[in-house]
PDB file of C-alpha atoms in Angstrom:
ATOM      1  CA  MET A   1     -30.358 -35.872-138.343  1.00 60.00           C
ATOM      2  CA  ASP A   2     -27.881 -37.505-140.711  1.00 77.00           C
ATOM      3  CA  ASN A   3     -24.806 -36.519-138.714  1.00 85.00           C
ATOM      4  CA  LEU A   4     -26.179 -37.679-135.344  1.00 88.00           C
ATOM      5  CA  ILE A   5     -24.803 -40.761-133.622  1.00 92.00           C
ATOM      6  CA  ARG A   6     -27.317 -43.578-133.692  1.00 94.00           C
ATOM      7  CA  HIS A   7     -25.562 -46.042-131.393  1.00 96.00           C
ATOM      8  CA  ILE A   8     -22.289 -46.772-129.653  1.00 96.00           C
ATOM      9  CA  LYS A   9     -21.006 -50.156-128.532  1.00 98.00           C
ATOM     10  CA  PHE A  10     -18.692 -49.338-125.651  1.00 97.00           C
ATOM     11  CA  PRO A  11     -15.328 -51.123-125.344  1.00 97.00           C
ATOM     12  CA  PHE A  12     -16.147 -52.724-121.983  1.00 97.00           C
ATOM     13  CA  THR A  13     -18.509 -55.377-120.652  1.00 98.00           C
ATOM     14  CA  PHE A  14     -20.089 -56.364-117.359  1.00 98.00           C
ATOM     15  CA  ASP A  15     -19.991 -59.743-115.611  1.00 98.00           C
ATOM     16  CA  VAL A  16     -22.862 -61.718-117.171  1.00 98.00           C
ATOM     17  CA  GLU A  17     -23.014 -64.336-114.411  1.00 98.00           C
ATOM     18  CA  LYS A  18     -23.318 -61.664-111.696  1.00 98.00           C
ATOM     19  CA  LEU A  19     -25.949 -59.755-113.716  1.00 98.00           C
ATOM     20  CA  GLN A  20     -28.006 -62.900-114.229  1.00 98.00           C
ATOM     21  CA  MET A  21     -27.710 -63.886-110.549  1.00 98.00           C
ATOM     22  CA  ASP A  22     -29.142 -60.506-109.523  1.00 98.00           C
ATOM     23  CA  VAL A  23     -31.984 -60.791-112.042  1.00 97.00           C
ATOM     24  CA  GLU A  24     -32.786 -64.271-110.719  1.00 97.00           C
ATOM     25  CA  LYS A  25     -33.279 -62.736-107.255  1.00 96.00           C
ATOM     26  CA  ILE A  26     -36.067 -60.441-108.481  1.00 95.00           C
ATOM     27  CA  LEU A  27     -37.919 -62.524-111.075  1.00 93.00           C
ATOM     28  CA  ASP A  28     -40.774 -63.064-108.596  1.00 92.00           C
ATOM     29  CA  LYS A  29     -41.097 -59.356-107.732  1.00 91.00           C
ATOM     30  CA  ASN A  30     -43.617 -56.809-109.022  1.00 88.00           C
ATOM     31  CA  TRP A  31     -42.962 -56.692-112.783  1.00 96.00           C
ATOM     32  CA  VAL A  32     -45.386 -54.342-114.555  1.00 95.00           C
ATOM     33  CA  ASN A  33     -46.690 -54.544-118.125  1.00 93.00           C
ATOM     34  CA  HIS A  34     -45.150 -51.799-120.225  1.00 91.00           C
ATOM     35  CA  TYR A  35     -47.426 -48.760-120.332  1.00 88.00           C
ATOM     36  CA  ASN A  36     -47.153 -48.144-124.088  1.00 85.00           C
ATOM     37  CA  THR A  37     -49.624 -50.891-124.991  1.00 84.00           C
ATOM     38  CA  SER A  38     -50.229 -49.695-128.563  1.00 86.00           C
ATOM     39  CA  ASN A  39     -46.548 -50.145-129.461  1.00 90.00           C
ATOM     40  CA  TYR A  40     -46.156 -53.880-128.883  1.00 95.00           C
ATOM     41  CA  TYR A  41     -47.820 -57.258-128.901  1.00 94.00           C
ATOM     42  CA  GLY A  42     -47.039 -60.222-126.710  1.00 95.00           C
ATOM     43  CA  SER A  43     -45.612 -59.848-123.235  1.00 95.00           C
ATOM     44  CA  TRP A  44     -43.336 -56.874-122.491  1.00 96.00           C
ATOM     45  CA  ASN A  45     -42.877 -55.944-118.874  1.00 96.00           C
ATOM     46  CA  ALA A  46     -40.508 -54.052-116.646  1.00 96.00           C
ATOM     47  CA  ILE A  47     -39.354 -53.400-113.122  1.00 96.00           C
ATOM     48  CA  ALA A  48     -37.699 -50.210-111.950  1.00 95.00           C
ATOM     49  CA  LEU A  49     -34.332 -50.375-110.216  1.00 96.00           C
ATOM     50  CA  LEU A  50     -34.029 -46.620-109.807  1.00 95.00           C
ATOM     51  CA  SER A  51     -37.111 -44.417-110.023  1.00 92.00           C
ATOM     52  CA  GLN A  52     -38.711 -41.244-108.878  1.00 89.00           C
ATOM     53  CA  GLY A  53     -40.040 -42.015-105.402  1.00 88.00           C
ATOM     54  CA  GLY A  54     -38.236 -45.374-105.264  1.00 90.00           C
ATOM     55  CA  GLU A  55     -41.169 -47.530-106.390  1.00 90.00           C
ATOM     56  CA  SER A  56     -40.326 -50.606-108.478  1.00 92.00           C
ATOM     57  CA  GLY A  57     -43.656 -50.245-110.292  1.00 90.00           C
ATOM     58  CA  ASN A  58     -42.771 -46.739-111.540  1.00 89.00           C
ATOM     59  CA  ILE A  59     -41.315 -47.788-114.891  1.00 88.00           C
ATOM     60  CA  THR A  60     -41.663 -44.455-116.694  1.00 83.00           C
ATOM     61  CA  ALA A  61     -38.688 -43.276-118.718  1.00 74.00           C
ATOM     62  CA  PHE A  62     -39.287 -39.643-117.780  1.00 70.00           C
ATOM     63  CA  ASN A  63     -39.220 -37.787-114.488  1.00 69.00           C
ATOM     64  CA  LEU A  64     -42.433 -35.984-113.688  1.00 71.00           C
ATOM     65  CA  GLY A  65     -42.774 -33.764-110.657  1.00 70.00           C
ATOM     66  CA  THR A  66     -40.164 -33.137-107.988  1.00 77.00           C
ATOM     67  CA  GLU A  67     -39.756 -36.469-106.196  1.00 80.00           C
ATOM     68  CA  LYS A  68     -36.150 -37.567-105.792  1.00 87.00           C
ATOM     69  CA  VAL A  69     -34.809 -40.415-107.956  1.00 90.00           C
ATOM     70  CA  VAL A  70     -33.700 -43.242-105.644  1.00 93.00           C
ATOM     71  CA  TYR A  71     -33.081 -46.977-105.719  1.00 96.00           C
ATOM     72  CA  THR A  72     -36.200 -49.134-105.437  1.00 95.00           C
ATOM     73  CA  GLU A  73     -36.811 -51.832-102.846  1.00 95.00           C
ATOM     74  CA  VAL A  74     -35.771 -54.602-105.269  1.00 95.00           C
ATOM     75  CA  MET A  75     -32.213 -53.286-105.207  1.00 96.00           C
ATOM     76  CA  ASP A  76     -31.751 -54.445-101.597  1.00 94.00           C
ATOM     77  CA  SER A  77     -30.677 -57.844-102.933  1.00 94.00           C
ATOM     78  CA  CYS A  78     -28.973 -56.723-106.173  1.00 97.00           C
ATOM     79  CA  GLU A  79     -25.485 -55.649-105.209  1.00 97.00           C
ATOM     80  CA  TYR A  80     -23.974 -56.089-108.661  1.00 98.00           C
ATOM     81  CA  LEU A  81     -26.742 -54.258-110.521  1.00 98.00           C
ATOM     82  CA  LYS A  82     -26.240 -51.352-108.100  1.00 97.00           C
ATOM     83  CA  GLU A  83     -22.481 -51.469-108.755  1.00 97.00           C
ATOM     84  CA  VAL A  84     -23.118 -51.353-112.524  1.00 98.00           C
ATOM     85  CA  ILE A  85     -25.522 -48.414-112.255  1.00 97.00           C
ATOM     86  CA  ASP A  86     -23.179 -46.559-109.896  1.00 96.00           C
ATOM     87  CA  SER A  87     -20.276 -47.053-112.324  1.00 96.00           C
ATOM     88  CA  PHE A  88     -21.827 -44.417-114.599  1.00 94.00           C
ATOM     89  CA  SER A  89     -20.886 -41.026-113.189  1.00 92.00           C
ATOM     90  CA  PHE A  90     -23.668 -39.037-114.870  1.00 89.00           C
ATOM     91  CA  GLU A  91     -27.015 -38.157-113.259  1.00 87.00           C
ATOM     92  CA  LYS A  92     -29.555 -40.950-113.650  1.00 90.00           C
ATOM     93  CA  THR A  93     -33.254 -40.358-114.233  1.00 88.00           C
ATOM     94  CA  THR A  94     -34.270 -44.021-114.211  1.00 91.00           C
ATOM     95  CA  ALA A  95     -32.880 -47.539-114.376  1.00 95.00           C
ATOM     96  CA  ARG A  96     -35.101 -50.480-115.154  1.00 95.00           C
ATOM     97  CA  LEU A  97     -35.088 -54.015-116.416  1.00 97.00           C
ATOM     98  CA  LEU A  98     -37.205 -54.716-119.485  1.00 96.00           C
ATOM     99  CA  ARG A  99     -38.329 -58.232-120.352  1.00 96.00           C
ATOM    100  CA  LEU A 100     -39.608 -59.087-123.836  1.00 97.00           C
ATOM    101  CA  ALA A 101     -41.074 -62.594-123.908  1.00 97.00           C
ATOM    102  CA  ALA A 102     -40.462 -65.133-126.647  1.00 97.00           C
ATOM    103  CA  GLY A 103     -42.669 -64.303-129.616  1.00 97.00           C
ATOM    104  CA  ALA A 104     -43.240 -60.709-128.482  1.00 97.00           C
ATOM    105  CA  TYR A 105     -42.579 -57.722-130.720  1.00 97.00           C
ATOM    106  CA  ILE A 106     -42.075 -53.994-130.095  1.00 97.00           C
ATOM    107  CA  LYS A 107     -43.344 -52.137-133.157  1.00 96.00           C
ATOM    108  CA  PRO A 108     -41.219 -49.550-135.005  1.00 96.00           C
ATOM    109  CA  HIS A 109     -41.398 -46.258-133.121  1.00 93.00           C
ATOM    110  CA  THR A 110     -39.369 -43.303-131.911  1.00 91.00           C
ATOM    111  CA  ASP A 111     -38.988 -41.990-128.385  1.00 86.00           C
ATOM    112  CA  ASN A 112     -38.805 -38.276-129.091  1.00 77.00           C
ATOM    113  CA  GLU A 113     -36.170 -36.205-127.328  1.00 78.00           C
ATOM    114  CA  LEU A 114     -34.342 -39.218-125.880  1.00 74.00           C
ATOM    115  CA  GLY A 115     -31.029 -38.833-127.685  1.00 79.00           C
ATOM    116  CA  TYR A 116     -27.708 -37.471-126.513  1.00 81.00           C
ATOM    117  CA  GLU A 117     -28.401 -34.202-128.336  1.00 84.00           C
ATOM    118  CA  ASP A 118     -31.455 -33.817-126.064  1.00 81.00           C
ATOM    119  CA  GLY A 119     -29.462 -34.406-122.883  1.00 80.00           C
ATOM    120  CA  CYS A 120     -30.504 -38.069-122.606  1.00 80.00           C
ATOM    121  CA  PHE A 121     -27.999 -40.889-122.656  1.00 84.00           C
ATOM    122  CA  ARG A 122     -29.978 -44.130-122.901  1.00 89.00           C
ATOM    123  CA  ILE A 123     -27.859 -47.163-122.065  1.00 95.00           C
ATOM    124  CA  HIS A 124     -28.761 -50.787-122.861  1.00 97.00           C
ATOM    125  CA  ILE A 125     -27.015 -53.730-121.182  1.00 98.00           C
ATOM    126  CA  PRO A 126     -28.438 -57.083-122.314  1.00 98.00           C
ATOM    127  CA  ILE A 127     -28.505 -59.544-119.419  1.00 98.00           C
ATOM    128  CA  ILE A 128     -30.409 -62.496-120.904  1.00 97.00           C
ATOM    129  CA  THR A 129     -30.833 -62.692-124.663  1.00 97.00           C
ATOM    130  CA  ASN A 130     -30.627 -65.089-127.589  1.00 97.00           C
ATOM    131  CA  PRO A 131     -29.439 -64.977-131.222  1.00 97.00           C
ATOM    132  CA  GLU A 132     -33.041 -64.676-132.416  1.00 97.00           C
ATOM    133  CA  VAL A 133     -33.603 -61.253-130.840  1.00 97.00           C
ATOM    134  CA  GLU A 134     -33.783 -58.675-133.616  1.00 98.00           C
ATOM    135  CA  PHE A 135     -33.104 -55.142-132.411  1.00 98.00           C
ATOM    136  CA  ILE A 136     -33.449 -52.772-135.373  1.00 98.00           C
ATOM    137  CA  LEU A 137     -32.319 -49.142-135.117  1.00 97.00           C
ATOM    138  CA  ASP A 138     -32.676 -46.859-138.140  1.00 96.00           C
ATOM    139  CA  ASN A 139     -32.928 -49.897-140.479  1.00 97.00           C
ATOM    140  CA  GLN A 140     -29.788 -51.515-139.035  1.00 97.00           C
ATOM    141  CA  ARG A 141     -29.832 -54.701-136.961  1.00 98.00           C
ATOM    142  CA  LEU A 142     -27.791 -54.386-133.793  1.00 98.00           C
ATOM    143  CA  ILE A 143     -26.588 -57.616-132.246  1.00 97.00           C
ATOM    144  CA  MET A 144     -26.214 -56.841-128.579  1.00 98.00           C
ATOM    145  CA  ASN A 145     -24.664 -59.634-126.550  1.00 98.00           C
ATOM    146  CA  GLU A 146     -25.069 -60.332-122.855  1.00 98.00           C
ATOM    147  CA  GLY A 147     -22.978 -58.019-120.685  1.00 98.00           C
ATOM    148  CA  GLU A 148     -22.223 -55.537-123.457  1.00 98.00           C
ATOM    149  CA  CYS A 149     -22.947 -51.852-122.975  1.00 98.00           C
ATOM    150  CA  TRP A 150     -24.631 -49.818-125.712  1.00 98.00           C
ATOM    151  CA  TYR A 151     -25.851 -46.268-126.171  1.00 95.00           C
ATOM    152  CA  ILE A 152     -29.034 -46.143-128.269  1.00 93.00           C
ATOM    153  CA  ASN A 153     -30.349 -42.910-129.788  1.00 93.00           C
ATOM    154  CA  ALA A 154     -34.072 -43.502-129.356  1.00 90.00           C
ATOM    155  CA  ASN A 155     -34.940 -40.517-131.567  1.00 91.00           C
ATOM    156  CA  PHE A 156     -34.397 -42.854-134.517  1.00 94.00           C
ATOM    157  CA  ILE A 157     -36.983 -45.465-135.485  1.00 95.00           C
ATOM    158  CA  HIS A 158     -36.363 -48.696-133.623  1.00 95.00           C
ATOM    159  CA  SER A 159     -38.091 -52.014-133.016  1.00 97.00           C
ATOM    160  CA  VAL A 160     -37.370 -55.270-131.223  1.00 97.00           C
ATOM    161  CA  ALA A 161     -38.591 -58.797-131.885  1.00 98.00           C
ATOM    162  CA  ASN A 162     -37.836 -61.806-129.707  1.00 98.00           C
ATOM    163  CA  LYS A 163     -38.068 -64.625-132.215  1.00 97.00           C
ATOM    164  CA  GLY A 164     -36.389 -67.078-129.841  1.00 94.00           C
ATOM    165  CA  ASP A 165     -37.863 -69.752-127.632  1.00 89.00           C
TER     166      ASP A 165
END
C-alpha cells in the first residue's frame, strides 16, 4: 500500500458562509448517533443529505439492497449543499454531515475497501471546525480548513479528536 494516495487537498474551495447557513437550517433536524459506537467516545452524530431511500436517518456509508439513492427531506431547505454535491459529476452513494462534539474522539481505525483503488472516492468538506481538531491519517496530521475539499483514503488508519471548545 506504499504507493497508494492517502489524501488530496483539491485546489478549490466552497463558500463557507453559504455552507454554514445551510447547516444552521438543519441543526434541529433528526441527527442520529453514529452507528459504530465502539470506535469513538463523546458525541458523534450525523444526518444524511443523500441516502438510499431518501431518509435523513440512514447514515450508513454503504448501499445495501436496491433502493435508489436520493436526496433526503432535509435538503429541501439546503440549496447550496445540493449545489456542492451536484458539482461532483461522479455517482454518489451517500452524502452526510458528521458532527464531532468538543471533547469527542474517534479512535484509530480503518474503513476497509473505501479508497479510490476500491472504487470509492470519499470527500471531506469541513464546514465548521477549529484549530484544535486533530485529524490523523496514516500518522500524519491533516489540517482541513472550512470550505476546503479533501479526498481521504479511509483504508489507512485514521482518527479524529475535537480538542476545541
